[in-house]
Structures are given as structure tokens and as C-alpha cells.
mmCIF file of C-alpha atoms in Angstrom:
data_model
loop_
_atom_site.group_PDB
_atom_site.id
_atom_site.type_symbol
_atom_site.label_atom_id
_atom_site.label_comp_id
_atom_site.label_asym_id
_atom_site.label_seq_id
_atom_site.Cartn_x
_atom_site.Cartn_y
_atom_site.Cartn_z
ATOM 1 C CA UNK A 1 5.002 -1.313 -5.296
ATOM 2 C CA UNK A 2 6.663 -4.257 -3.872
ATOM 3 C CA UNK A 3 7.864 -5.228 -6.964
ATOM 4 C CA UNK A 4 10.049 -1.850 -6.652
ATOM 5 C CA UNK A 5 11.600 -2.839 -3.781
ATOM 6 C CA UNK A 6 12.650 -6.555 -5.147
ATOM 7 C CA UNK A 7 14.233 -5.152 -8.562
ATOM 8 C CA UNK A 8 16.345 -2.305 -6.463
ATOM 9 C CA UNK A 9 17.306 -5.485 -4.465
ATOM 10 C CA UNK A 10 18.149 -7.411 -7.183
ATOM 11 C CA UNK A 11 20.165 -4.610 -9.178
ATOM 12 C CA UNK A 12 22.252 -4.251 -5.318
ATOM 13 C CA UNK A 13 23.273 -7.675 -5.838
ATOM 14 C CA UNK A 14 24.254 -7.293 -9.256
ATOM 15 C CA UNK A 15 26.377 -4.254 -8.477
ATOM 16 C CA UNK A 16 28.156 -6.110 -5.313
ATOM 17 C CA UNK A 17 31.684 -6.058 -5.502
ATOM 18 C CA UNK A 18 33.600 -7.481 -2.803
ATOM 19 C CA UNK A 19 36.636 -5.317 -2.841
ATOM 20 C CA UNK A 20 34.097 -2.245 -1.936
ATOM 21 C CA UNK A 21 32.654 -4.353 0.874
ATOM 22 C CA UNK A 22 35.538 -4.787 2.651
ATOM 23 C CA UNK A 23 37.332 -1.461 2.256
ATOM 24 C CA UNK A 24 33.711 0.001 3.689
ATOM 25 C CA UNK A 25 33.757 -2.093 6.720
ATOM 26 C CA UNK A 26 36.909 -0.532 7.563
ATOM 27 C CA UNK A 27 35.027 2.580 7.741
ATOM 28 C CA UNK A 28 33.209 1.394 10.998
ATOM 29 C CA UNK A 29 33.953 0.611 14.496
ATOM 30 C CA UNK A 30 30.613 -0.963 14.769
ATOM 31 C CA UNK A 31 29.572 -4.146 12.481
ATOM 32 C CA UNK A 32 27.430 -3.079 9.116
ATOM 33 C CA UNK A 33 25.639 -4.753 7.165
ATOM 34 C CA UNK A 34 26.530 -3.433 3.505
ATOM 35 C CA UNK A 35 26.067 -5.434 -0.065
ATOM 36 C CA UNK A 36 29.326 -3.611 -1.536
ATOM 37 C CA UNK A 37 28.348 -1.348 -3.463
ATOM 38 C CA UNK A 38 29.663 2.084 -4.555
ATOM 39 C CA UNK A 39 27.593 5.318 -3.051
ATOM 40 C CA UNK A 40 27.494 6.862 -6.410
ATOM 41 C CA UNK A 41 25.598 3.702 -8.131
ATOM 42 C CA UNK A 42 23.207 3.413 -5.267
ATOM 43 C CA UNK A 43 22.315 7.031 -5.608
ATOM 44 C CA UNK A 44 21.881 5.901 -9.516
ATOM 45 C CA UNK A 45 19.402 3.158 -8.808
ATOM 46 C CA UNK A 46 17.831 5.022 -6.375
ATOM 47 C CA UNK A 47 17.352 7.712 -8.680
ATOM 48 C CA UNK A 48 16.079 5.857 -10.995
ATOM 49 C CA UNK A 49 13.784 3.769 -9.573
ATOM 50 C CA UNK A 50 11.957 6.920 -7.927
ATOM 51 C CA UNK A 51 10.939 8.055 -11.265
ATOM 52 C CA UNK A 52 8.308 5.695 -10.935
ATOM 53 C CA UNK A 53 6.679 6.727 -7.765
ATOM 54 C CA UNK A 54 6.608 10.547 -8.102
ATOM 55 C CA UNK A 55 2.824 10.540 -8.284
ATOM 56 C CA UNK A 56 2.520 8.360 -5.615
ATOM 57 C CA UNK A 57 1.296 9.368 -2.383
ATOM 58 C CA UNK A 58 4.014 10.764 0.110
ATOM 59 C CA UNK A 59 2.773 7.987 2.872
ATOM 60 C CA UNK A 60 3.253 5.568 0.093
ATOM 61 C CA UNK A 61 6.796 6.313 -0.565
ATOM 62 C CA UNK A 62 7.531 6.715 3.382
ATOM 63 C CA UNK A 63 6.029 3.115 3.718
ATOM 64 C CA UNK A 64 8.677 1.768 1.190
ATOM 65 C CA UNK A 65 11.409 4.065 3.131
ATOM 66 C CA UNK A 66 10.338 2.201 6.420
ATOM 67 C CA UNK A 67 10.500 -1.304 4.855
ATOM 68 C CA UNK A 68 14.368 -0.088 3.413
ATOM 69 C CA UNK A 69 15.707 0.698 6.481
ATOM 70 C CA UNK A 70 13.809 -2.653 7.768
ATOM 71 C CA UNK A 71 16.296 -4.510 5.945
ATOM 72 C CA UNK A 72 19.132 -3.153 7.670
ATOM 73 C CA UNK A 73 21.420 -2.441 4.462
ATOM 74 C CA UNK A 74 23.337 0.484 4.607
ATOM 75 C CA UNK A 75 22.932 0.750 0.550
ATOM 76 C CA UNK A 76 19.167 0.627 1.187
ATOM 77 C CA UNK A 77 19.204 3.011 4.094
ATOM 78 C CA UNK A 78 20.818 5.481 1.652
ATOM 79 C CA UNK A 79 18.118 4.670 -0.864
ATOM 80 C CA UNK A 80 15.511 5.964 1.899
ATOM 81 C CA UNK A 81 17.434 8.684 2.600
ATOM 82 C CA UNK A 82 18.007 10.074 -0.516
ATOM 83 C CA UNK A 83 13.812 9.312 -1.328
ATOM 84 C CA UNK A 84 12.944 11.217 1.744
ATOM 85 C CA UNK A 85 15.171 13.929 0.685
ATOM 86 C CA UNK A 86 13.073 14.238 -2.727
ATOM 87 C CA UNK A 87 9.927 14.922 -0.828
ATOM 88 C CA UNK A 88 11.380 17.940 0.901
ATOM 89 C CA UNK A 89 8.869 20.244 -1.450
ATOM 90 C CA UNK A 90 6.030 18.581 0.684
ATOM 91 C CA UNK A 91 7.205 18.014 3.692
ATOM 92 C CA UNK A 92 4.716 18.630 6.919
ATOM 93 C CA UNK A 93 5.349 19.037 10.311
ATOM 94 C CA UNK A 94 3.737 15.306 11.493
ATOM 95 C CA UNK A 95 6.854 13.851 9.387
ATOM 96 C CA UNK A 96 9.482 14.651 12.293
ATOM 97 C CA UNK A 97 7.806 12.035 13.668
ATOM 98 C CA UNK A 98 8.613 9.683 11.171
ATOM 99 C CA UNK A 99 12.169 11.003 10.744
ATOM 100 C CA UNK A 100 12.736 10.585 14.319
ATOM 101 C CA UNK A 101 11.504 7.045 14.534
ATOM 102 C CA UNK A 102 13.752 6.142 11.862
ATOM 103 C CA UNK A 103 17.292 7.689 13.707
ATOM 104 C CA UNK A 104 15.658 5.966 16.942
ATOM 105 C CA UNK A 105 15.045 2.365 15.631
ATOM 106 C CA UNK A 106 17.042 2.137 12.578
ATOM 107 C CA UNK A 107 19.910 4.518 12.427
ATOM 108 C CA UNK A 108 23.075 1.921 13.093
ATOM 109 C CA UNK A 109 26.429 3.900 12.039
ATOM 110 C CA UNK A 110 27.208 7.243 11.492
ATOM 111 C CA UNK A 111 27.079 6.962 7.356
ATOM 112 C CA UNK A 112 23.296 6.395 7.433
ATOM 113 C CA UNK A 113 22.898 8.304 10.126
ATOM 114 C CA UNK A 114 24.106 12.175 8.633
ATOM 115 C CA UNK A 115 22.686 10.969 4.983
ATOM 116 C CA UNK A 116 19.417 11.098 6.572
ATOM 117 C CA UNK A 117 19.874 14.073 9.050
ATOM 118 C CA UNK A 118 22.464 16.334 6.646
ATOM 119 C CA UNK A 119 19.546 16.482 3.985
ATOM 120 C CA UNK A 120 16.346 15.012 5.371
ATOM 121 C CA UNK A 121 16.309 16.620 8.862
ATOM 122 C CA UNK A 122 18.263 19.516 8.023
ATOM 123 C CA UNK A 123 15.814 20.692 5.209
ATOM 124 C CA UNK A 124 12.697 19.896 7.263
ATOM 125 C CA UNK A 125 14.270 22.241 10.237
ATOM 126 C CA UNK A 126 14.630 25.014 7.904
ATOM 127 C CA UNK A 127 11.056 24.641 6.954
ATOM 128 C CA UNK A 128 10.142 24.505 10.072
ATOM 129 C CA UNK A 129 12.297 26.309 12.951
ATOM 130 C CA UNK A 130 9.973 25.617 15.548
ATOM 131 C CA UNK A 131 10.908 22.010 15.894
ATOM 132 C CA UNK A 132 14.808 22.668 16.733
ATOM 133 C CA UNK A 133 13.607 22.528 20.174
ATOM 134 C CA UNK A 134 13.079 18.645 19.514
ATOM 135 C CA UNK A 135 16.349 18.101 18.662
ATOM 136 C CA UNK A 136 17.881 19.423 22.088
ATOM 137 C CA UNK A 137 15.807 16.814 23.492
ATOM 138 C CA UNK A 138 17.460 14.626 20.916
ATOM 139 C CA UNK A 139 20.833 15.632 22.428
ATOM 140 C CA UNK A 140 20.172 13.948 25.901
ATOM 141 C CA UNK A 141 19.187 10.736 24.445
ATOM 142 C CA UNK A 142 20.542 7.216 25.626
ATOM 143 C CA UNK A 143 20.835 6.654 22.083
ATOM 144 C CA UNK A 144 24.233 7.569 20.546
ATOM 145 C CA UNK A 145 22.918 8.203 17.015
ATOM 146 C CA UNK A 146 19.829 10.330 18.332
ATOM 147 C CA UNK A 147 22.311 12.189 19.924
ATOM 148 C CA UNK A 148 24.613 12.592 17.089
ATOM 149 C CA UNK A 149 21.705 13.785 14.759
ATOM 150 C CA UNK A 150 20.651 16.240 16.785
ATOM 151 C CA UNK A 151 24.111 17.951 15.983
ATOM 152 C CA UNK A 152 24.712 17.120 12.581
ATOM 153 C CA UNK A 153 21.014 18.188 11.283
ATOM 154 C CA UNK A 154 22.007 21.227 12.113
ATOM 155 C CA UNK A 155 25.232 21.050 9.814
ATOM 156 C CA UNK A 156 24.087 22.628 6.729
ATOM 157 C CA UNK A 157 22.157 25.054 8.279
ATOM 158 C CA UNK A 158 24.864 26.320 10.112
ATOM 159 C CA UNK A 159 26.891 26.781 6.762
ATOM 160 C CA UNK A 160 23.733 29.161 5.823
ATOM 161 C CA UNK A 161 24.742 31.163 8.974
ATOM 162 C CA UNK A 162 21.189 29.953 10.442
ATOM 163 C CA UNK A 163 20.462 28.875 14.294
ATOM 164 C CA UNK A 164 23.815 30.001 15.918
ATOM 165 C CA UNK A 165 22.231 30.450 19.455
ATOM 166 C CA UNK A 166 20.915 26.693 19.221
ATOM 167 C CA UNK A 167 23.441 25.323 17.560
ATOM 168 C CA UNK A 168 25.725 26.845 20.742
ATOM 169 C CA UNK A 169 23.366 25.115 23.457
ATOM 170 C CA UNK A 170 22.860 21.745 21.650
ATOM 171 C CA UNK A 171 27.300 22.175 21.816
ATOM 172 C CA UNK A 172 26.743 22.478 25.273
ATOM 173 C CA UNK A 173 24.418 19.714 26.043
ATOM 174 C CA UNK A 174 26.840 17.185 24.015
ATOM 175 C CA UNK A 175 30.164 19.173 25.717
ATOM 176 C CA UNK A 176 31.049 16.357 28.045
ATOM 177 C CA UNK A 177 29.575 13.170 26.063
ATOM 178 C CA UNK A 178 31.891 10.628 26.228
ATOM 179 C CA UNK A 179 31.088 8.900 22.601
ATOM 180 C CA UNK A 180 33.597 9.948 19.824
ATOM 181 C CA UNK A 181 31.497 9.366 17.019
ATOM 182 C CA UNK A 182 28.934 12.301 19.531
ATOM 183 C CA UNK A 183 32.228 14.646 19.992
ATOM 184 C CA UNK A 184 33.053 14.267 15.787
ATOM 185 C CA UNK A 185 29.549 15.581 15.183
ATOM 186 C CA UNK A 186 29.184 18.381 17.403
ATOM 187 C CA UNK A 187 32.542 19.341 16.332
ATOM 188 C CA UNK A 188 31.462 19.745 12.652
ATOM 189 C CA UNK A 189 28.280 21.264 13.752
ATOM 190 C CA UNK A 190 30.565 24.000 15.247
ATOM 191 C CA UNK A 191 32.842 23.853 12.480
ATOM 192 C CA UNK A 192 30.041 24.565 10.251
ATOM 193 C CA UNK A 193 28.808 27.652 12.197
ATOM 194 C CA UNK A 194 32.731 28.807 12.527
ATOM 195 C CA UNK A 195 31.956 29.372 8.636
ATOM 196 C CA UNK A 196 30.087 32.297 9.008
ATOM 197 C CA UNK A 197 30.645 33.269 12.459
ATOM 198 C CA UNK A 198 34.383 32.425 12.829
ATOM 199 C CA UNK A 199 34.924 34.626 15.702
ATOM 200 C CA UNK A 200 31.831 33.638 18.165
ATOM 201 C CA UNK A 201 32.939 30.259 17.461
ATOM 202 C CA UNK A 202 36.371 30.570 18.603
ATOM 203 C CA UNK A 203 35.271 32.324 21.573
ATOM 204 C CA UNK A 204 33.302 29.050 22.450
ATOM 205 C CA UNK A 205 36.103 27.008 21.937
ATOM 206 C CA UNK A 206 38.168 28.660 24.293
ATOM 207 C CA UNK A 207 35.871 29.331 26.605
ATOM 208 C CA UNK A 208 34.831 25.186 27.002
ATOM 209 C CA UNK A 209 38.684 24.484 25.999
ATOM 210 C CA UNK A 210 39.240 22.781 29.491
ATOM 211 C CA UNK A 211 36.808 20.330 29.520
ATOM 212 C CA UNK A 212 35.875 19.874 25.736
ATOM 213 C CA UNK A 213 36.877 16.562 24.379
ATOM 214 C CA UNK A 214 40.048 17.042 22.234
ATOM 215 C CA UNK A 215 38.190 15.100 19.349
ATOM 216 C CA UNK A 216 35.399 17.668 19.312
ATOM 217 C CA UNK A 217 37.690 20.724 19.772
ATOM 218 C CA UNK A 218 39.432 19.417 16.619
ATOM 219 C CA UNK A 219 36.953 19.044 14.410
ATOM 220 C CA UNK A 220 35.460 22.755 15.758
ATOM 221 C CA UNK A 221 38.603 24.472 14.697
ATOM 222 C CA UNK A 222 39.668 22.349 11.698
ATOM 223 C CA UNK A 223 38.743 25.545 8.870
ATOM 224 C CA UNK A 224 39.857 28.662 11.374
ATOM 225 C CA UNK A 225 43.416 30.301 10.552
ATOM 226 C CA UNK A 226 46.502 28.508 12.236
ATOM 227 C CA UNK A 227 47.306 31.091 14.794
ATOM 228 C CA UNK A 228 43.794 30.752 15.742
ATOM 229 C CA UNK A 229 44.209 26.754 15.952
ATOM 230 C CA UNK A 230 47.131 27.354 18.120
ATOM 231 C CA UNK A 231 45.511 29.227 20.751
ATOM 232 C CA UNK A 232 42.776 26.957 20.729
ATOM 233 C CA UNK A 233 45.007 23.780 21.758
ATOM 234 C CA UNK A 234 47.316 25.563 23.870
ATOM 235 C CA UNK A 235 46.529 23.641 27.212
#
């Protein structure tokens, strides 16, 4: 099993290029800590190397997840991400746990951060409603990328026209958060919902218009119709 980790380690390095290092730091206001290598190859090794582990025990493959995101990689968080995602068929409700340690301790820019909670988090909440509760508690974290996750977990379940009422009163716990990278990602959460229910969104645009963040009331509006847009930044 450790053995796994080294070779996925090793084939990172071989896969570096420096050109794709740079142009990803730009990315990020915050410093990462990235080998340089392209999302779609990391997905391939990944892939690849979780072949051998699908009869492995889930707490097994968690364990290896835990000692990826140890390393502090982004390539490696995605790894963990994407090997979390897998296990979605068994999923149980003591893994939030795990899933929330990881955004609390871990987490460190907003890539790794919705890989994890788009798929991950989002699936798990489907399976299990009950817990959206946690992730209002998630919203009034000191922790900026607890507090972003508990919006963007929600995004593709909003695109499924699930969770509208929550999705609506985690927007209104983040409404006056002062962190950008916060604002972006209840603003997609929103803009997600505005998919299916374009017109209760709107309404809660212009309703909040006066004290919503212009970055979040962006994002929120971004797919509604343009006379709709206007109205919605008319001061």
C-alpha cells in the first residue's frame, strides 16, 4: 500500500512541467504547493492507480486519502478527491466526519477545495439530506474554506433543482462575508439554483441587492437573461 503512494509520486515528478507550474500559480492569491502537472494526467494516474485498491477496504483507501492531502500537493489533493469520489456507492454517514476534517485541516485554495466538495460532499449530501444542517454550521466558520464548502457542496445539487430553501439560508449566512473567494462561491451556489428556479432566485437577488457583495451578486446572475441582469445591478 505504501508502495502506491511512492510510484503515484514518482510518475508526478515525471509528468512535471514547469511551464504548467507557473501558469497555475497564477491561478492563486494564496501560495500552492503544485508539482506542474496537467489536471487531466493526474486524473489519469489517479485512475489508474485505483484499479489496484478496489477490493480494498474503504478505511484503507481513506487512510491513503489522509496521507495525500498530508503532503500538501495540490496534484495529490486531487488524487484524494477524485478516490473519495469513487467510493460514493458506499458511502456512510460517519464519513462526513472525515470529509469535514479534511476541508478543516487540509483544504488550502479554492481548486482543492470544490474538487472535494463539488463531487465528494455534494454526492454524500444527496445520500444523505439530513446532514445539510452541518454545513450551515460550516457557513459560520473562522475558516474561509469551511465556509466556502458549505456553499459550493451544494453546487450540483442545486443544478438538480434539490435544497432551494437551504441553499437560500446558507446565501444568507455568507450575505455579508467579507472574503471574495466566500462571495464567488455562494454566488455560484445561487447561480446554480437560478438554473432551475430562475425566478425565486432573482427575487433574492434583489431583495439582498443593497448589501450583497457585488462579487457574489455577479456570479448569482451570470446565466439569467440580460434585462434581468440589468435590474439586478441597477443601484
Amino acid at each position: 500500500m505504501d508502495n502506491i503512494l511512492d510510484n503515484i509520486r514518482c510518475e508526478l515528478k515525471n509528468n512535471m512541467d514547469e511551464s504548467v507550474r507557473n501558469s497555475g500559480e497564477k491561478f492563486f492569491k494564496e501560495a500552492v504547493k503544485i508539482y506542474g502537472v496537467k489536471t487531466a494526467v493526474v486524473s489519469k494516474i489517479g485512475k489508474s492507480y485505483f484499479a489496484s485498491l478496489k477490493e480494498e477496504p474503504k478505511s484503507e483507501i481513506f487512510n491513503l486519502c489522509e496521507e495525500l492531502w498530508l503532503s500538501g500537493y495540490m496534484e495529490e489533493s486531487f488524487i484524494a478527491c477524485n478516490w473519495s469520489y469513487y467510493l460514493r456507492k458506499v458511502y456512510e454517514p460517519e464519513d462526513f466526519e472525515i470529509f469535514t476534517r479534511w476541508i478543516d485541516l487540509y483544504v488550502g485554495n479554492w481548486a482543492s477545495c470544490d474538487t472535494l466538495c463539488n463531487h465528494t460532499v455534494g454526492t454524500f449530501i444527496e445520500m444523505y439530506p439530513d446532514y445539510i444542517s452541518s454545513l450551515k454550521n460550516w457557513a459560520e466558520s473562522p475558516n474561509r474554506w469551511m465556509r466556502r464548502a458549505a456553499a459550493v457542496s451544494l453546487i450540483i445539487p442545486a443544478r438538480r433543482g434539490k435544497f432551494l430553501r437551504e441553499i437560500f439560508e446558507i446565501a444568507g449566512i455568507l450575505l455579508l462575508d467579507r472574503d471574495d473567494l466566500v462571495q464567488k462561491g455562494y454566488g455560484w451556489m445561487l447561480k446554480a439554483a437560478s438554473e432551475s428556479y430562475q425566478k425565486e432566485v432573482f427575487e433574492y437577488v434583489v431583495n439582498h441587492k443593497a448589501v450583497m457583495p457585488r462579487t457574489a451578486l455577479r456570479y448569482a446572475i451570470e446565466k439569467m437573461p440580460a434585462e434581468l441582469k440589468t435590474v439586478a445591478m441597477q443601484k
